[in-house]
Amino acid sequence: EDSTGRAEQVLIGDVTPRFLLEFIPGENWVLALKNRCFFNTFNEHQSYLFRPQLNYFWIRDRRPVLNVSAAYGLYTALNFSDQLVYERAPYIDLLYHLTDTVKVNAGLARRTVHWSTSEDLEEVSNEDYSVDQTTWLVRAGVVFRLDL
C-alpha cells in the first residue's frame, strides 16, 4: 500500500520463446527471447520488457551440472517517462546444481534506470529533472526444489 492506503498491483503478461542452437559447438546452447508486458494498477503505467538471453547448460551423465546465462534487458515506457528505454541491464547468472533438489545461484548485473519528472510533480511544481542512475546488482541464492 502507498501512503493513501491504495494497494499497488502489477499485472504481467509473458511470452518467452526458446530456441535450441544446435549449430553452436557443445549442443547445449539455448536462446530465449523474453517479451513481458506490465500494467501497474496504482499509477496505470504500462511498460514492456524485451530481454534476449543466451544460456549454456553443462550436462554430465544426463544430469544438469551448471547453467550459465548472459542477457540484456530493455524496459520501455509505453505511457510514461520522457525516454523510450527507461531501464537497461546487462547481466550474467550462474546456477550450480548441488543435488537434484538443491541449487546455488549467483549473478551480477549493471542496471541503469532513467528518472524524470512525473505528471504528479508537474501538477504541483515547476521542477523538472531527468537523470540516469546506474547501480551494480549482486545476487546470491539457494533454490530448493520440492517434488510433491
GROMACS .gro file of N, CA and C in nm:
model
  444
    1GLU      N    1   0.082  -0.119   0.000
    1GLU     CA    2   0.000   0.000   0.000
    1GLU      C    3   0.086   0.124   0.000
    2ASP      N    4   0.034   0.231  -0.060
    2ASP     CA    5   0.104   0.359  -0.055
    2ASP      C    6   0.050   0.440   0.063
    3SER      N    7   0.090   0.566   0.074
    3SER     CA    8   0.051   0.649   0.188
    3SER      C    9  -0.099   0.679   0.192
    4THR      N   10  -0.169   0.662   0.080
    4THR     CA   11  -0.313   0.686   0.079
    4THR      C   12  -0.393   0.559   0.106
    5GLY      N   13  -0.323   0.447   0.123
    5GLY     CA   14  -0.390   0.321   0.150
    5GLY      C   15  -0.425   0.243   0.026
    6ARG      N   16  -0.390   0.295  -0.092
    6ARG     CA   17  -0.418   0.222  -0.215
    6ARG      C   18  -0.317   0.110  -0.234
    7ALA      N   19  -0.364  -0.006  -0.270
    7ALA     CA   20  -0.276  -0.120  -0.293
    7ALA      C   21  -0.223  -0.117  -0.436
    8GLU      N   22  -0.095  -0.144  -0.450
    8GLU     CA   23  -0.033  -0.150  -0.582
    8GLU      C   24  -0.036  -0.294  -0.631
    9GLN      N   25  -0.084  -0.312  -0.752
    9GLN     CA   26  -0.083  -0.442  -0.815
    9GLN      C   27  -0.024  -0.426  -0.954
   10VAL      N   28   0.054  -0.523  -0.994
   10VAL     CA   29   0.112  -0.521  -1.128
   10VAL      C   30   0.062  -0.645  -1.201
   11LEU      N   31  -0.002  -0.624  -1.313
   11LEU     CA   32  -0.046  -0.734  -1.398
   11LEU      C   33   0.062  -0.759  -1.501
   12ILE      N   34   0.094  -0.886  -1.524
   12ILE     CA   35   0.206  -0.921  -1.611
   12ILE      C   36   0.159  -1.023  -1.715
   13GLY      N   37   0.196  -0.998  -1.840
   13GLY     CA   38   0.177  -1.095  -1.948
   13GLY      C   39   0.314  -1.130  -2.003
   14ASP      N   40   0.341  -1.259  -2.023
   14ASP     CA   41   0.476  -1.302  -2.061
   14ASP      C   42   0.470  -1.405  -2.172
   15VAL      N   43   0.552  -1.385  -2.273
   15VAL     CA   44   0.575  -1.484  -2.379
   15VAL      C   45   0.726  -1.493  -2.397
   16THR      N   46   0.780  -1.614  -2.378
   16THR     CA   47   0.925  -1.633  -2.389
   16THR      C   48   0.955  -1.753  -2.477
   17PRO      N   49   0.966  -1.732  -2.608
   17PRO     CA   50   1.006  -1.844  -2.694
   17PRO      C   51   1.153  -1.879  -2.671
   18ARG      N   52   1.183  -2.008  -2.678
   18ARG     CA   53   1.319  -2.057  -2.661
   18ARG      C   54   1.358  -2.139  -2.784
   19PHE      N   55   1.485  -2.127  -2.820
   19PHE     CA   56   1.535  -2.195  -2.940
   19PHE      C   57   1.664  -2.268  -2.906
   20LEU      N   58   1.669  -2.397  -2.935
   20LEU     CA   59   1.792  -2.475  -2.918
   20LEU      C   60   1.885  -2.440  -3.033
   21LEU      N   61   2.006  -2.396  -3.001
   21LEU     CA   62   2.104  -2.355  -3.102
   21LEU      C   63   2.202  -2.470  -3.126
   22GLU      N   64   2.158  -2.568  -3.201
   22GLU     CA   65   2.236  -2.690  -3.224
   22GLU      C   66   2.363  -2.666  -3.304
   23PHE      N   67   2.370  -2.555  -3.378
   23PHE     CA   68   2.486  -2.528  -3.462
   23PHE      C   69   2.606  -2.476  -3.382
   24ILE      N   70   2.585  -2.436  -3.256
   24ILE     CA   71   2.697  -2.391  -3.172
   24ILE      C   72   2.762  -2.513  -3.108
   25PRO      N   73   2.895  -2.523  -3.112
   25PRO     CA   74   2.962  -2.638  -3.051
   25PRO      C   75   2.923  -2.654  -2.904
   26GLY      N   76   2.904  -2.778  -2.864
   26GLY     CA   77   2.863  -2.808  -2.729
   26GLY      C   78   2.718  -2.851  -2.723
   27GLU      N   79   2.638  -2.812  -2.823
   27GLU     CA   80   2.499  -2.853  -2.843
   27GLU      C   81   2.404  -2.823  -2.727
   28ASN      N   82   2.450  -2.755  -2.623
   28ASN     CA   83   2.363  -2.728  -2.509
   28ASN      C   84   2.338  -2.578  -2.494
   29TRP      N   85   2.324  -2.508  -2.605
   29TRP     CA   86   2.301  -2.364  -2.605
   29TRP      C   87   2.154  -2.336  -2.638
   30VAL      N   88   2.094  -2.246  -2.561
   30VAL     CA   89   1.954  -2.210  -2.583
   30VAL      C   90   1.943  -2.057  -2.586
   31LEU      N   91   1.871  -2.006  -2.684
   31LEU     CA   92   1.841  -1.864  -2.693
   31LEU      C   93   1.696  -1.843  -2.648
   32ALA      N   94   1.677  -1.757  -2.549
   32ALA     CA   95   1.543  -1.722  -2.502
   32ALA      C   96   1.517  -1.576  -2.535
   33LEU      N   97   1.398  -1.547  -2.586
   33LEU     CA   98   1.360  -1.410  -2.620
   33LEU      C   99   1.238  -1.371  -2.535
   34LYS      N  100   1.265  -1.318  -2.417
   34LYS     CA  101   1.159  -1.282  -2.325
   34LYS      C  102   1.089  -1.155  -2.372
   35ASN      N  103   0.956  -1.159  -2.374
   35ASN     CA  104   0.869  -1.046  -2.404
   35ASN      C  105   0.768  -1.038  -2.291
   36ARG      N  106   0.772  -0.930  -2.216
   36ARG     CA  107   0.686  -0.920  -2.098
   36ARG      C  108   0.622  -0.782  -2.093
   37CYS      N  109   0.491  -0.779  -2.075
   37CYS     CA  110   0.416  -0.654  -2.061
   37CYS      C  111   0.375  -0.638  -1.915
   38PHE      N  112   0.384  -0.515  -1.865
   38PHE     CA  113   0.347  -0.483  -1.727
   38PHE      C  114   0.239  -0.376  -1.728
   39PHE      N  115   0.141  -0.390  -1.638
   39PHE     CA  116   0.042  -0.285  -1.615
   39PHE      C  117   0.033  -0.265  -1.465
   40ASN      N  118   0.071  -0.146  -1.418
   40ASN     CA  119   0.067  -0.112  -1.277
   40ASN      C  120  -0.069  -0.048  -1.248
   41THR      N  121  -0.151  -0.115  -1.165
   41THR     CA  122  -0.286  -0.065  -1.139
   41THR      C  123  -0.285   0.061  -1.052
   42PHE      N  124  -0.177   0.086  -0.980
   42PHE     CA  125  -0.170   0.203  -0.892
   42PHE      C  126  -0.161   0.333  -0.973
   43ASN      N  127  -0.068   0.339  -1.068
   43ASN     CA  128  -0.048   0.462  -1.144
   43ASN      C  129  -0.080   0.446  -1.293
   44GLU      N  130  -0.128   0.328  -1.332
   44GLU     CA  131  -0.165   0.295  -1.469
   44GLU      C  132  -0.047   0.303  -1.566
   45HIS      N  133   0.075   0.287  -1.515
   45HIS     CA  134   0.192   0.282  -1.602
   45HIS      C  135   0.193   0.149  -1.676
   46GLN      N  136   0.225   0.158  -1.804
   46GLN     CA  137   0.237   0.041  -1.888
   46GLN      C  138   0.380   0.036  -1.941
   47SER      N  139   0.442  -0.081  -1.930
   47SER     CA  140   0.579  -0.095  -1.980
   47SER      C  141   0.595  -0.231  -2.046
   48TYR      N  142   0.704  -0.242  -2.120
   48TYR     CA  143   0.733  -0.363  -2.197
   48TYR      C  144   0.880  -0.398  -2.178
   49LEU      N  145   0.909  -0.523  -2.152
   49LEU     CA  146   1.045  -0.572  -2.138
   49LEU      C  147   1.077  -0.664  -2.255
   50PHE      N  148   1.190  -0.637  -2.320
   50PHE     CA  149   1.246  -0.731  -2.417
   50PHE      C  150   1.382  -0.771  -2.365
   51ARG      N  151   1.402  -0.902  -2.345
   51ARG     CA  152   1.529  -0.949  -2.288
   51ARG      C  153   1.577  -1.073  -2.362
   52PRO      N  154   1.667  -1.054  -2.459
   52PRO     CA  155   1.731  -1.172  -2.519
   52PRO      C  156   1.829  -1.232  -2.419
   53GLN      N  157   1.833  -1.365  -2.415
   53GLN     CA  158   1.918  -1.433  -2.317
   53GLN      C  159   1.979  -1.558  -2.382
   54LEU      N  160   2.110  -1.570  -2.367
   54LEU     CA  161   2.183  -1.687  -2.416
   54LEU      C  162   2.218  -1.774  -2.296
   55ASN      N  163   2.180  -1.902  -2.301
   55ASN     CA  164   2.202  -1.996  -2.191
   55ASN      C  165   2.288  -2.113  -2.237
   56TYR      N  166   2.382  -2.151  -2.152
   56TYR     CA  167   2.458  -2.273  -2.176
   56TYR      C  168   2.430  -2.369  -2.061
   57PHE      N  169   2.400  -2.493  -2.094
   57PHE     CA  170   2.370  -2.595  -1.994
   57PHE      C  171   2.478  -2.701  -1.999
   58TRP      N  172   2.556  -2.712  -1.890
   58TRP     CA  173   2.656  -2.817  -1.880
   58TRP      C  174   2.586  -2.938  -1.820
   59ILE      N  175   2.587  -3.047  -1.898
   59ILE     CA  176   2.518  -3.169  -1.857
   59ILE      C  177   2.620  -3.283  -1.857
   60ARG      N  178   2.620  -3.360  -1.747
   60ARG     CA  179   2.709  -3.475  -1.736
   60ARG      C  180   2.625  -3.596  -1.696
   61ASP      N  181   2.639  -3.704  -1.771
   61ASP     CA  182   2.562  -3.826  -1.747
   61ASP      C  183   2.412  -3.799  -1.742
   62ARG      N  184   2.365  -3.716  -1.835
   62ARG     CA  185   2.224  -3.681  -1.850
   62ARG      C  186   2.166  -3.606  -1.729
   63ARG      N  187   2.255  -3.542  -1.649
   63ARG     CA  188   2.211  -3.464  -1.534
   63ARG      C  189   2.273  -3.324  -1.544
   64PRO      N  190   2.194  -3.221  -1.512
   64PRO     CA  191   2.248  -3.085  -1.518
   64PRO      C  192   2.353  -3.062  -1.409
   65VAL      N  193   2.460  -2.992  -1.446
   65VAL     CA  194   2.566  -2.958  -1.352
   65VAL      C  195   2.568  -2.807  -1.329
   66LEU      N  196   2.568  -2.729  -1.440
   66LEU     CA  197   2.581  -2.584  -1.430
   66LEU      C  198   2.506  -2.518  -1.546
   67ASN      N  199   2.434  -2.410  -1.514
   67ASN     CA  200   2.371  -2.326  -1.616
   67ASN      C  201   2.443  -2.192  -1.612
   68VAL      N  202   2.483  -2.143  -1.728
   68VAL     CA  203   2.546  -2.011  -1.740
   68VAL      C  204   2.459  -1.929  -1.836
   69SER      N  205   2.421  -1.808  -1.792
   69SER     CA  206   2.333  -1.724  -1.873
   69SER      C  207   2.391  -1.584  -1.886
   70ALA      N  208   2.371  -1.526  -2.004
   70ALA     CA  209   2.404  -1.386  -2.027
   70ALA      C  210   2.283  -1.323  -2.096
   71ALA      N  211   2.242  -1.206  -2.047
   71ALA     CA  212   2.121  -1.143  -2.102
   71ALA      C  213   2.136  -0.992  -2.103
   72TYR      N  214   2.045  -0.928  -2.179
   72TYR     CA  215   2.041  -0.782  -2.182
   72TYR      C  216   1.894  -0.742  -2.179
   73GLY      N  217   1.850  -0.683  -2.069
   73GLY     CA  218   1.711  -0.643  -2.054
   73GLY      C  219   1.690  -0.498  -2.093
   74LEU      N  220   1.587  -0.473  -2.173
   74LEU     CA  221   1.549  -0.337  -2.213
   74LEU      C  222   1.404  -0.315  -2.172
   75TYR      N  223   1.382  -0.220  -2.081
   75TYR     CA  224   1.247  -0.184  -2.038
   75TYR      C  225   1.204  -0.057  -2.110
   76THR      N  226   1.091  -0.062  -2.178
   76THR     CA  227   1.041   0.056  -2.248
   76THR      C  228   0.914   0.105  -2.179
   77ALA      N  229   0.903   0.237  -2.170
   77ALA     CA  230   0.785   0.301  -2.111
   77ALA      C  231   0.683   0.322  -2.222
   78LEU      N  232   0.564   0.267  -2.205
   78LEU     CA  233   0.461   0.281  -2.308
   78LEU      C  234   0.374   0.404  -2.287
   79ASN      N  235   0.358   0.448  -2.163
   79ASN     CA  236   0.273   0.565  -2.140
   79ASN      C  237   0.326   0.656  -2.029
   80PHE      N  238   0.456   0.653  -2.005
   80PHE     CA  239   0.518   0.742  -1.906
   80PHE      C  240   0.664   0.760  -1.944
   81SER      N  241   0.731   0.851  -1.879
   81SER     CA  242   0.874   0.879  -1.897
   81SER      C  243   0.899   0.961  -2.023
   82ASP      N  244   1.004   1.043  -2.016
   82ASP     CA  245   1.042   1.123  -2.133
   82ASP      C  246   1.141   1.049  -2.222
   83GLN      N  247   1.168   0.924  -2.189
   83GLN     CA  248   1.265   0.845  -2.265
   83GLN      C  249   1.203   0.709  -2.294
   84LEU      N  250   1.214   0.661  -2.417
   84LEU     CA  251   1.152   0.534  -2.454
   84LEU      C  252   1.208   0.419  -2.369
   85VAL      N  253   1.340   0.403  -2.366
   85VAL     CA  254   1.402   0.298  -2.283
   85VAL      C  255   1.437   0.362  -2.150
   86TYR      N  256   1.362   0.326  -2.045
   86TYR     CA  257   1.386   0.389  -1.915
   86TYR      C  258   1.471   0.301  -1.823
   87GLU      N  259   1.495   0.177  -1.862
   87GLU     CA  260   1.582   0.091  -1.781
   87GLU      C  261   1.649  -0.010  -1.873
   88ARG      N  262   1.777  -0.036  -1.845
   88ARG     CA  263   1.851  -0.138  -1.921
   88ARG      C  264   1.947  -0.207  -1.825
   89ALA      N  265   1.971  -0.335  -1.851
   89ALA     CA  266   2.057  -0.409  -1.759
   89ALA      C  267   2.117  -0.531  -1.827
   90PRO      N  268   2.247  -0.527  -1.857
   90PRO     CA  269   2.315  -0.649  -1.897
   90PRO      C  270   2.349  -0.729  -1.771
   91TYR      N  271   2.341  -0.861  -1.781
   91TYR     CA  272   2.376  -0.939  -1.663
   91TYR      C  273   2.425  -1.079  -1.700
   92ILE      N  274   2.495  -1.139  -1.605
   92ILE     CA  275   2.536  -1.280  -1.615
   92ILE      C  276   2.483  -1.351  -1.492
   93ASP      N  277   2.456  -1.479  -1.507
   93ASP     CA  278   2.397  -1.556  -1.399
   93ASP      C  279   2.450  -1.699  -1.404
   94LEU      N  280   2.477  -1.756  -1.289
   94LEU     CA  281   2.523  -1.894  -1.277
   94LEU      C  282   2.429  -1.970  -1.185
   95LEU      N  283   2.398  -2.094  -1.222
   95LEU     CA  284   2.317  -2.181  -1.138
   95LEU      C  285   2.388  -2.316  -1.131
   96TYR      N  286   2.437  -2.350  -1.012
   96TYR     CA  287   2.508  -2.477  -0.992
   96TYR      C  288   2.415  -2.576  -0.924
   97HIS      N  289   2.405  -2.696  -0.980
   97HIS     CA  290   2.315  -2.799  -0.929
   97HIS      C  291   2.392  -2.886  -0.828
   98LEU      N  292   2.377  -2.856  -0.699
   98LEU     CA  293   2.443  -2.937  -0.596
   98LEU      C  294   2.385  -3.078  -0.593
   99THR      N  295   2.253  -3.084  -0.591
   99THR     CA  296   2.181  -3.212  -0.593
   99THR      C  297   2.058  -3.192  -0.681
  100ASP      N  298   1.975  -3.295  -0.691
  100ASP     CA  299   1.851  -3.281  -0.767
  100ASP      C  300   1.757  -3.180  -0.702
  101THR      N  301   1.769  -3.159  -0.572
  101THR     CA  302   1.676  -3.071  -0.502
  101THR      C  303   1.737  -2.939  -0.456
  102VAL      N  304   1.870  -2.924  -0.458
  102VAL     CA  305   1.935  -2.802  -0.410
  102VAL      C  306   2.025  -2.744  -0.520
  103LYS      N  307   2.003  -2.616  -0.548
  103LYS     CA  308   2.084  -2.544  -0.647
  103LYS      C  309   2.134  -2.415  -0.583
  104VAL      N  310   2.253  -2.370  -0.625
  104VAL     CA  311   2.311  -2.245  -0.576
  104VAL      C  312   2.318  -2.148  -0.693
  105ASN      N  313   2.274  -2.024  -0.669
  105ASN     CA  314   2.264  -1.924  -0.774
  105ASN      C  315   2.349  -1.803  -0.740
  106ALA      N  316   2.416  -1.746  -0.843
  106ALA     CA  317   2.492  -1.621  -0.827
  106ALA      C  318   2.477  -1.542  -0.956
  107GLY      N  319   2.472  -1.409  -0.943
  107GLY     CA  320   2.457  -1.327  -1.061
  107GLY      C  321   2.511  -1.187  -1.040
  108LEU      N  322   2.538  -1.120  -1.151
  108LEU     CA  323   2.590  -0.984  -1.150
  108LEU      C  324   2.523  -0.908  -1.263
  109ALA      N  325   2.474  -0.786  -1.231
  109ALA     CA  326   2.409  -0.702  -1.332
  109ALA      C  327   2.452  -0.557  -1.313
  110ARG      N  328   2.450  -0.484  -1.422
  110ARG     CA  329   2.477  -0.339  -1.418
  110ARG      C  330   2.351  -0.271  -1.469
  111ARG      N  331   2.270  -0.223  -1.377
  111ARG     CA  332   2.139  -0.169  -1.406
  111ARG      C  333   2.143  -0.016  -1.416
  112THR      N  334   2.087   0.038  -1.524
  112THR     CA  335   2.075   0.182  -1.541
  112THR      C  336   1.927   0.215  -1.555
  113VAL      N  337   1.880   0.306  -1.470
  113VAL     CA  338   1.740   0.349  -1.471
  113VAL      C  339   1.736   0.499  -1.500
  114HIS      N  340   1.647   0.538  -1.589
  114HIS     CA  341   1.628   0.679  -1.622
  114HIS      C  342   1.511   0.732  -1.540
  115TRP      N  343   1.537   0.836  -1.460
  115TRP     CA  344   1.435   0.900  -1.379
  115TRP      C  345   1.403   1.036  -1.439
  116SER      N  346   1.274   1.070  -1.445
  116SER     CA  347   1.234   1.200  -1.497
  116SER      C  348   1.111   1.249  -1.422
  117THR      N  349   1.076   1.373  -1.444
  117THR     CA  350   0.965   1.437  -1.375
  117THR      C  351   0.834   1.362  -1.401
  118SER      N  352   0.761   1.332  -1.295
  118SER     CA  353   0.632   1.264  -1.309
  118SER      C  354   0.522   1.366  -1.334
  119GLU      N  355   0.410   1.320  -1.385
  119GLU     CA  356   0.295   1.408  -1.408
  119GLU      C  357   0.245   1.465  -1.276
  120ASP      N  358   0.248   1.386  -1.169
  120ASP     CA  359   0.204   1.433  -1.038
  120ASP      C  360   0.288   1.551  -0.991
  121LEU      N  361   0.421   1.544  -1.010
  121LEU     CA  362   0.507   1.654  -0.968
  121LEU      C  363   0.486   1.776  -1.056
  122GLU      N  364   0.466   1.756  -1.185
  122GLU     CA  365   0.444   1.868  -1.276
  122GLU      C  366   0.318   1.947  -1.239
  123GLU      N  367   0.216   1.877  -1.184
  123GLU     CA  368   0.091   1.943  -1.146
  123GLU      C  369   0.109   2.037  -1.027
  124VAL      N  370   0.202   2.008  -0.938
  124VAL     CA  371   0.216   2.088  -0.816
  124VAL      C  372   0.344   2.171  -0.811
  125SER      N  373   0.432   2.156  -0.909
  125SER     CA  374   0.560   2.226  -0.902
  125SER      C  375   0.612   2.253  -1.043
  126ASN      N  376   0.700   2.350  -1.053
  126ASN     CA  377   0.766   2.378  -1.181
  126ASN      C  378   0.899   2.304  -1.193
  127GLU      N  379   0.927   2.217  -1.097
  127GLU     CA  380   1.053   2.143  -1.102
  127GLU      C  381   1.054   2.047  -1.220
  128ASP      N  382   1.172   2.035  -1.278
  128ASP     CA  383   1.189   1.944  -1.391
  128ASP      C  384   1.325   1.877  -1.376
  129TYR      N  385   1.329   1.747  -1.391
  129TYR     CA  386   1.456   1.678  -1.382
  129TYR      C  387   1.458   1.558  -1.476
  130SER      N  388   1.577   1.516  -1.511
  130SER     CA  389   1.600   1.400  -1.595
  130SER      C  390   1.740   1.350  -1.564
  131VAL      N  391   1.750   1.230  -1.509
  131VAL     CA  392   1.880   1.180  -1.465
  131VAL      C  393   1.884   1.027  -1.479
  132ASP      N  394   2.003   0.975  -1.509
  132ASP     CA  395   2.024   0.830  -1.512
  132ASP      C  396   2.095   0.787  -1.384
  133GLN      N  397   2.052   0.675  -1.330
  133GLN     CA  398   2.113   0.618  -1.210
  133GLN      C  399   2.162   0.478  -1.245
  134THR      N  400   2.291   0.454  -1.224
  134THR     CA  401   2.349   0.323  -1.253
  134THR      C  402   2.394   0.257  -1.124
  135THR      N  403   2.357   0.132  -1.108
  135THR     CA  404   2.394   0.055  -0.990
  135THR      C  405   2.438  -0.084  -1.033
  136TRP      N  406   2.522  -0.143  -0.950
  136TRP     CA  407   2.561  -0.282  -0.968
  136TRP      C  408   2.472  -0.368  -0.877
  137LEU      N  409   2.418  -0.475  -0.931
  137LEU     CA  410   2.337  -0.567  -0.853
  137LEU      C  411   2.410  -0.700  -0.843
  138VAL      N  412   2.426  -0.747  -0.722
  138VAL     CA  413   2.489  -0.876  -0.698
  138VAL      C  414   2.384  -0.967  -0.637
  139ARG      N  415   2.365  -1.083  -0.697
  139ARG     CA  416   2.264  -1.178  -0.648
  139ARG      C  417   2.332  -1.304  -0.600
  140ALA      N  418   2.278  -1.359  -0.495
  140ALA     CA  419   2.322  -1.489  -0.445
  140ALA      C  420   2.201  -1.557  -0.383
  141GLY      N  421   2.188  -1.685  -0.406
  141GLY     CA  422   2.071  -1.753  -0.351
  141GLY      C  423   2.084  -1.903  -0.355
  142VAL      N  424   1.988  -1.966  -0.292
  142VAL     CA  425   1.977  -2.111  -0.291
  142VAL      C  426   1.836  -2.145  -0.336
  143VAL      N  427   1.825  -2.241  -0.424
  143VAL     CA  428   1.696  -2.284  -0.476
  143VAL      C  429   1.672  -2.426  -0.426
  144PHE      N  430   1.558  -2.445  -0.360
  144PHE     CA  431   1.517  -2.577  -0.315
  144PHE      C  432   1.401  -2.623  -0.403
  145ARG      N  433   1.414  -2.739  -0.461
  145ARG     CA  434   1.310  -2.794  -0.546
  145ARG      C  435   1.241  -2.907  -0.472
  146LEU      N  436   1.113  -2.890  -0.452
  146LEU     CA  437   1.034  -2.993  -0.382
  146LEU      C  438   0.942  -3.062  -0.480
  147ASP      N  439   0.947  -3.192  -0.485
  147ASP     CA  440   0.854  -3.270  -0.566
  147ASP      C  441   0.744  -3.321  -0.475
  148LEU      N  442   0.627  -3.265  -0.493
  148LEU     CA  443   0.513  -3.303  -0.407
  148LEU      C  444   0.423  -3.399  -0.475
   0.00000   0.00000   0.00000
